[in-house]
mmCIF file of C-alpha atoms in Angstrom:
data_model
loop_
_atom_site.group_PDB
_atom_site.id
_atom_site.type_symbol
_atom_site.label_atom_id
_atom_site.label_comp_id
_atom_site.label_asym_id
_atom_site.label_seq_id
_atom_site.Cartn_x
_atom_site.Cartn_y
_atom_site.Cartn_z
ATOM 1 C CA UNK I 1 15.273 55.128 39.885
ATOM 2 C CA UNK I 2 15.209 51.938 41.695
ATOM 3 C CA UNK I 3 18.545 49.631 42.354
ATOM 4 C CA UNK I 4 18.164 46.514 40.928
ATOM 5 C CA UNK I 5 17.827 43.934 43.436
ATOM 6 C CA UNK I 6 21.266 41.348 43.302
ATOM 7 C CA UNK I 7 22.351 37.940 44.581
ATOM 8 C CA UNK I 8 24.160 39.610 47.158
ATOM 9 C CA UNK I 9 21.115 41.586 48.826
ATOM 10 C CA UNK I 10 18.911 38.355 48.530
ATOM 11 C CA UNK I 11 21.493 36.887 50.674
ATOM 12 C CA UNK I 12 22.184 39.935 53.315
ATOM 13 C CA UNK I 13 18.362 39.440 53.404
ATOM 14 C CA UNK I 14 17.743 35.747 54.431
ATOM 15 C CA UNK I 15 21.635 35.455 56.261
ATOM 16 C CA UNK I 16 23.078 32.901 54.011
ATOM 17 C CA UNK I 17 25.894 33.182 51.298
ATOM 18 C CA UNK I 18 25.490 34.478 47.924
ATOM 19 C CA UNK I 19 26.181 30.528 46.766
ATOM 20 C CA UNK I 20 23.541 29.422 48.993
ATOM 21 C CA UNK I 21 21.413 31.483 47.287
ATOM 22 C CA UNK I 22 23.063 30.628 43.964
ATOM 23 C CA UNK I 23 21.460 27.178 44.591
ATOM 24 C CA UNK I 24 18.283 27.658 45.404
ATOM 25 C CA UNK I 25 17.583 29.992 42.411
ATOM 26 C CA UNK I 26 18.947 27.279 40.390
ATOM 27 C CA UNK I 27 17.365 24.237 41.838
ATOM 28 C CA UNK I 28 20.197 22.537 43.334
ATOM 29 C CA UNK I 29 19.447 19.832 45.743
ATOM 30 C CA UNK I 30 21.795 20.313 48.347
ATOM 31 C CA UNK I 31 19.895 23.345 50.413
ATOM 32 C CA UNK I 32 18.211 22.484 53.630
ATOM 33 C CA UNK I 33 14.390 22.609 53.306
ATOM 34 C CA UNK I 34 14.471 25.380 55.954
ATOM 35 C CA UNK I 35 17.302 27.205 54.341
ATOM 36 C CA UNK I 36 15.224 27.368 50.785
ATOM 37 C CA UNK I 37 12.333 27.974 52.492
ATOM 38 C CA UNK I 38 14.430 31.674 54.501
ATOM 39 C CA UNK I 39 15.892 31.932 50.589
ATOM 40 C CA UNK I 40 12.871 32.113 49.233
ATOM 41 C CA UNK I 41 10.888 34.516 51.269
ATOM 42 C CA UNK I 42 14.189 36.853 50.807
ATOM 43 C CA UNK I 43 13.244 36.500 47.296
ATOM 44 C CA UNK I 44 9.975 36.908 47.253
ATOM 45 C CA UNK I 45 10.395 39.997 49.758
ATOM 46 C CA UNK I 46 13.171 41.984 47.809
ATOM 47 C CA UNK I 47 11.353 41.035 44.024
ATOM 48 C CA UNK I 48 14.365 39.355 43.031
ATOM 49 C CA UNK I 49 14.704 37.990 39.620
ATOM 50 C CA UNK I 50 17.232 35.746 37.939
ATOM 51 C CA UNK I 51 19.871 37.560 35.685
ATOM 52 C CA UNK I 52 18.814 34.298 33.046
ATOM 53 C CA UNK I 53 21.393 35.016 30.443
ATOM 54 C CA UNK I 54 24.264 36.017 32.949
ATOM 55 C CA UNK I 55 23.238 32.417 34.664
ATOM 56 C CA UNK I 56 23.485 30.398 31.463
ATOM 57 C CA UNK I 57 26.512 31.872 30.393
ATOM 58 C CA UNK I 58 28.109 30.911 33.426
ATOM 59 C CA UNK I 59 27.072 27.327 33.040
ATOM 60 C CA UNK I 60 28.571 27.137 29.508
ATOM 61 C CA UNK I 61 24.523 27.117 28.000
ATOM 62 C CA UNK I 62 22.805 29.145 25.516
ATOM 63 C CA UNK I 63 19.048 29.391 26.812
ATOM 64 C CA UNK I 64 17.808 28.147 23.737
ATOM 65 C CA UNK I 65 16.479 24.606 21.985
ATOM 66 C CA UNK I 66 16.549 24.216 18.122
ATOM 67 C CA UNK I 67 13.530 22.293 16.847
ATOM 68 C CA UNK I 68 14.414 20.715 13.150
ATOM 69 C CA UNK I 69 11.629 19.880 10.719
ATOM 70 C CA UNK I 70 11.501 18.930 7.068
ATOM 71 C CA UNK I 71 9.064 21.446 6.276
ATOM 72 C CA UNK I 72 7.204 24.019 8.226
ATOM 73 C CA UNK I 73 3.930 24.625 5.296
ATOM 74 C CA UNK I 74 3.059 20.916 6.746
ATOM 75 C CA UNK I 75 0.354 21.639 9.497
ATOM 76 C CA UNK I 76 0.960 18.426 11.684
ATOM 77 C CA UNK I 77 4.484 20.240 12.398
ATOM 78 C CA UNK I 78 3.469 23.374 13.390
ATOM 79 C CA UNK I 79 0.493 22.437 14.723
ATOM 80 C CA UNK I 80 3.456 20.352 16.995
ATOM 81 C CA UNK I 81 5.791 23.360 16.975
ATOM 82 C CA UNK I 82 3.149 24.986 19.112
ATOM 83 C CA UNK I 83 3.290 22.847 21.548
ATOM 84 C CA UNK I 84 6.864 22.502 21.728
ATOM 85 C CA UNK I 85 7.442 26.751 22.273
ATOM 86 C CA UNK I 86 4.821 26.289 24.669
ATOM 87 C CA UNK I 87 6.710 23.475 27.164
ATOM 88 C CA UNK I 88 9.896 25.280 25.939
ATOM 89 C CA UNK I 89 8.879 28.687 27.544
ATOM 90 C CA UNK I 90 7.652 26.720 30.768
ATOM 91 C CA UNK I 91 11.092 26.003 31.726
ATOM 92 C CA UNK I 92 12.807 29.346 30.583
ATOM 93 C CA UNK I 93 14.007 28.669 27.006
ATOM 94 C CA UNK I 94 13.685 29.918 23.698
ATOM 95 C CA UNK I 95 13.276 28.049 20.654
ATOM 96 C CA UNK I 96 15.042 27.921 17.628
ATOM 97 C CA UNK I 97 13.497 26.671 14.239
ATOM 98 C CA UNK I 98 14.921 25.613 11.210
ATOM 99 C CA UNK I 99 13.108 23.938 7.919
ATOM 100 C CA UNK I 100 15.578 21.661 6.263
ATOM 101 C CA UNK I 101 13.562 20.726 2.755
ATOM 102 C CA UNK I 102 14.619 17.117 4.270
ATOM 103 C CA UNK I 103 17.574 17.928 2.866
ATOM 104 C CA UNK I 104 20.713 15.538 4.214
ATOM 105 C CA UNK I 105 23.568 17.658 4.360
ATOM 106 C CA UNK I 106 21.383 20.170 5.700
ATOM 107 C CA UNK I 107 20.273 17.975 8.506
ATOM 108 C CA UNK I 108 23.664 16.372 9.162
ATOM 109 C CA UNK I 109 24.688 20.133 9.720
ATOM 110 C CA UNK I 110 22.911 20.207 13.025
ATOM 111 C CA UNK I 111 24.085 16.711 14.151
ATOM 112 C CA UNK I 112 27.367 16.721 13.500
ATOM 113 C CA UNK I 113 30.620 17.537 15.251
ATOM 114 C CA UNK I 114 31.525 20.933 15.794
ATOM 115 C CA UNK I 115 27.594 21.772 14.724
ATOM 116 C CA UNK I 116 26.255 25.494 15.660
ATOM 117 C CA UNK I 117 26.834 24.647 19.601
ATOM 118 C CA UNK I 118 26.735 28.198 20.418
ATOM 119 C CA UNK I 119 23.413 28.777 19.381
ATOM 120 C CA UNK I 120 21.484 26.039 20.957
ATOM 121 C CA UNK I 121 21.938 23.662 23.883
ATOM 122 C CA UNK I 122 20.171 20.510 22.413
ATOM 123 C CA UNK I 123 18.391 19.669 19.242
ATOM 124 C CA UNK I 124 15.025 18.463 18.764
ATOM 125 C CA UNK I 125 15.168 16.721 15.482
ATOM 126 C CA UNK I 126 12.540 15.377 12.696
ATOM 127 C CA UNK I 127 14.701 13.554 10.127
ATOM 128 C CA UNK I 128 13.698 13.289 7.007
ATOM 129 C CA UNK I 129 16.951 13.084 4.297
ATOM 130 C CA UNK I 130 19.240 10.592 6.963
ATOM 131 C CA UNK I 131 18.976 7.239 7.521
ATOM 132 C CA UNK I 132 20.111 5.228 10.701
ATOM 133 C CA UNK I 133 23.251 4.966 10.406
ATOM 134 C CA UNK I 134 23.838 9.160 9.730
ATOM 135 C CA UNK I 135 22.491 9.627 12.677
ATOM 136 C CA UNK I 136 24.795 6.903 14.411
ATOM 137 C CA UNK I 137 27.830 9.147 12.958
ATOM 138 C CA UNK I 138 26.855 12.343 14.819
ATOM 139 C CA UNK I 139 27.813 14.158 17.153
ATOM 140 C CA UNK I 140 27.664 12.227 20.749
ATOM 141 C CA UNK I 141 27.903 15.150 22.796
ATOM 142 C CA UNK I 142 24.849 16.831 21.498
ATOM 143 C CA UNK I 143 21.961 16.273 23.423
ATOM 144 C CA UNK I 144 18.973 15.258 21.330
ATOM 145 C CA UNK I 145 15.448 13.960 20.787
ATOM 146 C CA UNK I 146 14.303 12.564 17.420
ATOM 147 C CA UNK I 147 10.469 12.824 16.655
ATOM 148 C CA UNK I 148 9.356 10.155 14.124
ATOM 149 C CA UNK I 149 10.427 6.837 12.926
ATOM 150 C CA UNK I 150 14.000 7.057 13.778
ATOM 151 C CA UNK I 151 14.982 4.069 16.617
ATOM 152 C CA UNK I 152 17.271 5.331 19.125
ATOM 153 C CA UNK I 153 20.684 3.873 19.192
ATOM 154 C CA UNK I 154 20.732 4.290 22.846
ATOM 155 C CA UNK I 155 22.249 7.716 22.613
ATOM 156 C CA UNK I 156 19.367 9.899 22.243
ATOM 157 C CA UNK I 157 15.786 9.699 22.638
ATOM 158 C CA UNK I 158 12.671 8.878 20.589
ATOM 159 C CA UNK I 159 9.467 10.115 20.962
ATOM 160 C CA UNK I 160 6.502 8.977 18.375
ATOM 161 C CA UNK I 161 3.469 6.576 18.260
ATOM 162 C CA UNK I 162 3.151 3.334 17.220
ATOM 163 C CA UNK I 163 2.501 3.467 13.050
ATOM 164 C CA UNK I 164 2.090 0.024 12.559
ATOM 165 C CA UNK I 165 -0.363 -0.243 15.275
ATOM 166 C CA UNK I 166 -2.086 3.322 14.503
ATOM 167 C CA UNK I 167 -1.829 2.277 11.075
ATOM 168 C CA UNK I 168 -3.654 -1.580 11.275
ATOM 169 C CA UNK I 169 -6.740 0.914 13.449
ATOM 170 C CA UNK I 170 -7.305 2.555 10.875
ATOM 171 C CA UNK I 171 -7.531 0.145 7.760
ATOM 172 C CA UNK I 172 -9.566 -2.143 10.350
ATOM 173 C CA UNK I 173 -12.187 0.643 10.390
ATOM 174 C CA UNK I 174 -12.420 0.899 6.686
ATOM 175 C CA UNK I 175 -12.810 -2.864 7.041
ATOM 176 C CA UNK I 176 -15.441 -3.140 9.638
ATOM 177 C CA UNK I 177 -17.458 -0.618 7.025
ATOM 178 C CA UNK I 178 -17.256 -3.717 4.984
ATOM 179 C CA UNK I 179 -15.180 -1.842 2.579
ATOM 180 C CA UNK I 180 -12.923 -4.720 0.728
ATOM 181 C CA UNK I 181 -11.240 -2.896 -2.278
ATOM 182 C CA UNK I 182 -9.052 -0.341 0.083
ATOM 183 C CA UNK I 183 -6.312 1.225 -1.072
ATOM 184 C CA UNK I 184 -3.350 2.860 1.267
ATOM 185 C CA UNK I 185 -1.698 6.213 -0.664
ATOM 186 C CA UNK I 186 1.875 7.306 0.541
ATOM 187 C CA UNK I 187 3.951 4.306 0.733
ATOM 188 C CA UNK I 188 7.577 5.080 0.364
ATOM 189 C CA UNK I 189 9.870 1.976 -0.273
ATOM 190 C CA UNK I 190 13.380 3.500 0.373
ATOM 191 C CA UNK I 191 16.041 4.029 3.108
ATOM 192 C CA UNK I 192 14.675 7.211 4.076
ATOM 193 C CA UNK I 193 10.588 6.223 3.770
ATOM 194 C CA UNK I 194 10.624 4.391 7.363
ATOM 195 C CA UNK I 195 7.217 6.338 8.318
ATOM 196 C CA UNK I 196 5.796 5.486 5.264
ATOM 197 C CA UNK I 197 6.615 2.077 5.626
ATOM 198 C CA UNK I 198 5.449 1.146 9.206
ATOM 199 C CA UNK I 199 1.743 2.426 7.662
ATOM 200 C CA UNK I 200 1.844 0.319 4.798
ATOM 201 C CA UNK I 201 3.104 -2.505 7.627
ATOM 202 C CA UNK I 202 0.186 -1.852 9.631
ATOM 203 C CA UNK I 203 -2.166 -1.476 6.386
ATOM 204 C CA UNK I 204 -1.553 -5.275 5.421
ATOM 205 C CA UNK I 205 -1.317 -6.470 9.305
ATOM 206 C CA UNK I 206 -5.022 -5.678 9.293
ATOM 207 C CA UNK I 207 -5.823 -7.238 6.082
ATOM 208 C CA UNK I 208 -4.148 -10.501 7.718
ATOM 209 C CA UNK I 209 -5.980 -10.564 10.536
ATOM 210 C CA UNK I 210 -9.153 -10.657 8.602
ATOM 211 C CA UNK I 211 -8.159 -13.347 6.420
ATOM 212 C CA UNK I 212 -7.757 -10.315 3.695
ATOM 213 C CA UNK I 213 -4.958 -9.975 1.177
ATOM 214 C CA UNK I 214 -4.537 -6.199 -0.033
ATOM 215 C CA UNK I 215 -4.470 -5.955 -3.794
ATOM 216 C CA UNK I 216 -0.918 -4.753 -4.715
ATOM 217 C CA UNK I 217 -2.025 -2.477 -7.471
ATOM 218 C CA UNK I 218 -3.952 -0.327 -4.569
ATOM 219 C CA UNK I 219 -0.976 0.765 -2.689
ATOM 220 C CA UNK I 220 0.469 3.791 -4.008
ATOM 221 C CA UNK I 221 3.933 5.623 -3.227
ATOM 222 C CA UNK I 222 4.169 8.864 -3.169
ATOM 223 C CA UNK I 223 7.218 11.495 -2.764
ATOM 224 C CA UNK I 224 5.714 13.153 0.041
ATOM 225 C CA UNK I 225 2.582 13.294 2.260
ATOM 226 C CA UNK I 226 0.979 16.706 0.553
ATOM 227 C CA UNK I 227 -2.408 17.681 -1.140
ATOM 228 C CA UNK I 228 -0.915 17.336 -5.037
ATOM 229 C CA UNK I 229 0.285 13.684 -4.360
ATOM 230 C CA UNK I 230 -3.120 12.732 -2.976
ATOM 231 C CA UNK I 231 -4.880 14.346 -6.074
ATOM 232 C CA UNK I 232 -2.193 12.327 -7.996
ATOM 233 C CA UNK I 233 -2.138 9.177 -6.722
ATOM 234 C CA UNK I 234 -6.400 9.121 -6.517
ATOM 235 C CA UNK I 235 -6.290 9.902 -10.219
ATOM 236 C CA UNK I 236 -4.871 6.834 -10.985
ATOM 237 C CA UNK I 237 -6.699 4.709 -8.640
ATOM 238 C CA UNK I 238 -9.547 5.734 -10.197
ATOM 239 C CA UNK I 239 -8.842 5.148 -13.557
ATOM 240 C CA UNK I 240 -7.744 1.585 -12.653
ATOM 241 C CA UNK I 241 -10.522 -0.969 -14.281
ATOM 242 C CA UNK I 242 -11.512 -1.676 -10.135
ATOM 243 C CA UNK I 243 -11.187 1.320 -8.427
ATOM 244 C CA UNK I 244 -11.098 1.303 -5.022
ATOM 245 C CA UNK I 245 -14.326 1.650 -2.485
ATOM 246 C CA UNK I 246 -12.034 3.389 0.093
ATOM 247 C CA UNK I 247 -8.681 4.868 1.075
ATOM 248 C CA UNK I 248 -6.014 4.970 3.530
ATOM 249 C CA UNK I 249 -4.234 8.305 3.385
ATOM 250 C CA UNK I 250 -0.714 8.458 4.976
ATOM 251 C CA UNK I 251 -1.808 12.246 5.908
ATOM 252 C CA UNK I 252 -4.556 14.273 6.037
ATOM 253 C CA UNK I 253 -3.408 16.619 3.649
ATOM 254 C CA UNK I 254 -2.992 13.289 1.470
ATOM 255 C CA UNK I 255 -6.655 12.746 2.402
ATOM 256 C CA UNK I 256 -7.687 16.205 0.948
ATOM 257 C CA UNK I 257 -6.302 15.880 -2.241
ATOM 258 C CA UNK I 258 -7.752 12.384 -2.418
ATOM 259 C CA UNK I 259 -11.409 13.892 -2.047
ATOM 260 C CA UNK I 260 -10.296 16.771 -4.215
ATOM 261 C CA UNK I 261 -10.367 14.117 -6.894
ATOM 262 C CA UNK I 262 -13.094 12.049 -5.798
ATOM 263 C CA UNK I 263 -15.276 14.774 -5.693
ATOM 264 C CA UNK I 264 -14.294 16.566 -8.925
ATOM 265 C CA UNK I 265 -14.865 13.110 -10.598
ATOM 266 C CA UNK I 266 -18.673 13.621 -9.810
ATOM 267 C CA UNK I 267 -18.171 10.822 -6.655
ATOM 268 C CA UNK I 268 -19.117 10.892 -3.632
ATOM 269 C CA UNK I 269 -17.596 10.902 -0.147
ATOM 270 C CA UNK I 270 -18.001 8.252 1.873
ATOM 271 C CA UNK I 271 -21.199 6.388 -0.128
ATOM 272 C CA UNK I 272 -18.709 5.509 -3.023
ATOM 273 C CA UNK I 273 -15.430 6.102 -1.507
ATOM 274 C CA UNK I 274 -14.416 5.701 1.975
ATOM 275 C CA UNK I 275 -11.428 8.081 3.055
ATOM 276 C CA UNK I 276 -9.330 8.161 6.080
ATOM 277 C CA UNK I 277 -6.342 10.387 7.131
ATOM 278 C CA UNK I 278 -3.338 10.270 9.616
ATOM 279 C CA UNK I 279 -2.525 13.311 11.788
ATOM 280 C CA UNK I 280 -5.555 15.517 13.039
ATOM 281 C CA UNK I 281 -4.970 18.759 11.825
ATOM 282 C CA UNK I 282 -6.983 21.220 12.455
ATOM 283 C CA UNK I 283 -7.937 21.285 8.497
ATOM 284 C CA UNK I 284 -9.363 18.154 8.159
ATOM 285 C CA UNK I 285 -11.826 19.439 11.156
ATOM 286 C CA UNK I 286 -13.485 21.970 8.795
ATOM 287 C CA UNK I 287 -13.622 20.579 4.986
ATOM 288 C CA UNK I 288 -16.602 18.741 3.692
ATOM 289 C CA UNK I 289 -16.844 16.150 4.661
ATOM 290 C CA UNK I 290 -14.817 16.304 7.778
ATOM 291 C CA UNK I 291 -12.044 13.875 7.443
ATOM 292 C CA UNK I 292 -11.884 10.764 9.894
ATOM 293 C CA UNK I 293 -8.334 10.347 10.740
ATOM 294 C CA UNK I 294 -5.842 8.727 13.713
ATOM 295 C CA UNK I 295 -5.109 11.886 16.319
ATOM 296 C CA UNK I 296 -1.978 11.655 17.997
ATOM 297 C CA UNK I 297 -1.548 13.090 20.780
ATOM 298 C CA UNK I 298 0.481 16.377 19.787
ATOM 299 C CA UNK I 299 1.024 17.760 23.237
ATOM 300 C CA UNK I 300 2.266 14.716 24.948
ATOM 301 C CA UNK I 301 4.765 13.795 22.050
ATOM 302 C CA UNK I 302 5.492 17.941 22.384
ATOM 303 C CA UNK I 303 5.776 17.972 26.208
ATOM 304 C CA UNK I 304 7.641 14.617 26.068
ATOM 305 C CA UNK I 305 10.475 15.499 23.799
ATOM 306 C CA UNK I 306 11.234 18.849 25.463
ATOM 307 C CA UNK I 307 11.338 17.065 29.111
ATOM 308 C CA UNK I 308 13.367 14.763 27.959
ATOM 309 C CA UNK I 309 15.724 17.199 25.882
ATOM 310 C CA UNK I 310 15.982 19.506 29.056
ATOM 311 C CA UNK I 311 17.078 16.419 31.193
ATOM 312 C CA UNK I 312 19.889 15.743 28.592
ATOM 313 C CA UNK I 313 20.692 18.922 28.771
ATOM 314 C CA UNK I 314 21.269 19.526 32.506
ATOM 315 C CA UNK I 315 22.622 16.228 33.836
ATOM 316 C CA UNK I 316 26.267 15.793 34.470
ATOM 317 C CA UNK I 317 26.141 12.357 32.991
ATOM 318 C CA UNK I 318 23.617 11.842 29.924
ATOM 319 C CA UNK I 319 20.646 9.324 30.759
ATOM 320 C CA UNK I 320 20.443 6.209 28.245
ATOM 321 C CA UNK I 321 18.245 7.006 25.252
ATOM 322 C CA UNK I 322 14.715 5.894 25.766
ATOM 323 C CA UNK I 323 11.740 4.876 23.092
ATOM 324 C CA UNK I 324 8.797 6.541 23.912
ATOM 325 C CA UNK I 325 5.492 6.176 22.889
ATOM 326 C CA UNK I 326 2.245 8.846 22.723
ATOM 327 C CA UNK I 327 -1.202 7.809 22.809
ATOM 328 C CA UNK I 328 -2.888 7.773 19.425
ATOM 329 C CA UNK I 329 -6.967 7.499 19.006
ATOM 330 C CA UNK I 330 -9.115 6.764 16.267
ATOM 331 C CA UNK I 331 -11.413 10.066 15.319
ATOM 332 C CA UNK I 332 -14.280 9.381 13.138
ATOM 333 C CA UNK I 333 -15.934 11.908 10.888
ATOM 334 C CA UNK I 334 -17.605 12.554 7.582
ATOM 335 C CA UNK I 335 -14.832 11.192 5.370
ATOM 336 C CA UNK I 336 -15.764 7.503 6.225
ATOM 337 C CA UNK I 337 -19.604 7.555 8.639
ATOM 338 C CA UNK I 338 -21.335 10.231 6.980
ATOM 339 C CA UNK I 339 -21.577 11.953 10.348
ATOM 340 C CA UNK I 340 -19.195 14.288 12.892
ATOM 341 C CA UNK I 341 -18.555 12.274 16.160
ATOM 342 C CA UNK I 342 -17.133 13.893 18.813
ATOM 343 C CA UNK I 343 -13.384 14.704 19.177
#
């Protein structure tokens, strides 16, 4: 049986010590070009690989990334989730995942003091149940990324696209349909509802800039962003004595039980009722009608938030939290045309 190949015979191999070797493997900057270059070839020569877990131990890590979500049955998360194991694996971790119902004390749990530290390096977080000022009470230490509508306090990073402006794109296409009754369904007018709010923001921004006031009886909360509040919420709109010639769906999933009831109402989608969705997932692609919707881009807010955790995690001194902003586009389909454009 073969020896394994060690640190040690890497560095018999290239004539350099076993901690010049040591930093090369790990990346460390202060190697000579020509002395990483002899390293390497050692390396390459002998088959040496990295003893990963031994290495992290040593530098007081775990290996692995927790990713936090409110709920994982929600496609635009693991459509994201995805891409986050994906950049994860890249750079030689493993990824944790945890559903939190967008419970609070659950999701203080992994933010607080004394949280499971042992498990995971950083945390890459989707609140859902805390506000600002829960996640100003955390744990400083921890390095972390929030995804969504969370501002960073200058302590952690946010990754996300612009809602409001997302949000005005897409009533402004309902608009340039010359659709004028439009209703938006998923506002959420509490603490915790900051997502919600930025599209309802956006929804009446566009109205404005038309010279448009929204009627208030078309906006519609809802608890969360799933099928059954859709169907719900499109229920009532359509018993109202002016229903609605289109609607702004806070999801796509939102969207789909919207048409549900459209449809089942012997209506039809878009000639009576205009719909558009928020998110892209790979659903809306394949119903009928297809559902025109703002894409995000997934794999840059994916990519993003798991370079940026992994730079948290490895610098001596922690970088000052940064807002960051993915691209978003406007994808028009079925739901609001009558036709499939191109993605």
């Amino acid at each position: 049986m073969r020896r394994e190949v060690t640190l040690r015979d890497v560095a018999e191999l290239a004539g350099v010590s076993s901690r010049t070797v040591s930093n090369v493997v790990n990346g460390y900057a202060n190697v000579t070009e020509r002395t990483r270059e002899r390293v390497q070839r050692a390396v390459d020569e002998l088959g040496y690989r990295p003893n990963v877990l031994a290495r992290n131990l040593a530098q007081g890590r775990s290996g692995q990334i927790a990713v936090v979500v409110p709920y994982l049955d929600t496609p635009y998360f693991s459509e994201l989730l995805q891409s986050v194991i994906r950049a994860a694996r890249v750079s030689g971790y493993n990824v944790l995942i945890d559903q939190t119902d967008g419970d609070p004390e659950h999701e203080r749990a992994f933010i607080a003091h004394g949280s499971r530290r042992l498990l995971f390096d950083g945390v890459i977080f989707s609140p859902l149940g805390l506000d600002q000022q829960a996640l100003a009470d955390r744990d400083r230490t921890l390095p972390l990324v929030i995804l969504g509508e969370r501002a960073s306090d200058g302590s952690f990073d946010h990754v996300g696209i612009d809602d409001v402006a997302a949000s005005r794109l897409a009533t402004e296409h309902l608009i340039d349909l010359g659709r004028r009754r439009i209703a938006a369904i998923g506002d959420q007018p509490y603490a915790t509802g900051e997502a919600a709010q930025r599209r309802t923001r956006g929804f009446r921004e566009a109205h404005a800039a038309r010279g448009l006031t929204p009627r208030e009886e078309l906006i519609i909360s809802t608890p969360r962003f799933n099928r059954p509040d859709g169907a719900r919420a499109m229920e009532h709109l359509l018993d109202l004595a002016e229903p609605p010639d289109a609607v702004f769906c806070y999801s796509d999933l939102v969207a789909l039980g919207a048409i549900r009831t459209i449809v089942s109402r012997g209506l039809r989608v878009p000639e009576d009722i205009a719909v558009i969705g928020y998110d892209d997932i790979e659903d809306g692609r394949f119903s009928n009608p297809t559902i025109t919707t703002i894409s995000p881009d997934k794999e840059m807010i994916a990519t993003t938030a798991v370079d940026r955790l992994l730079l948290r995690i490895t610098s001596e001194s922690p970088p000052p939290g940064l807002e960051l902003r993915a691209p978003f586009k406007l994808v028009e389909r079925e739901s609001t045309t009558g036709r499939v454009s191109p993605r």
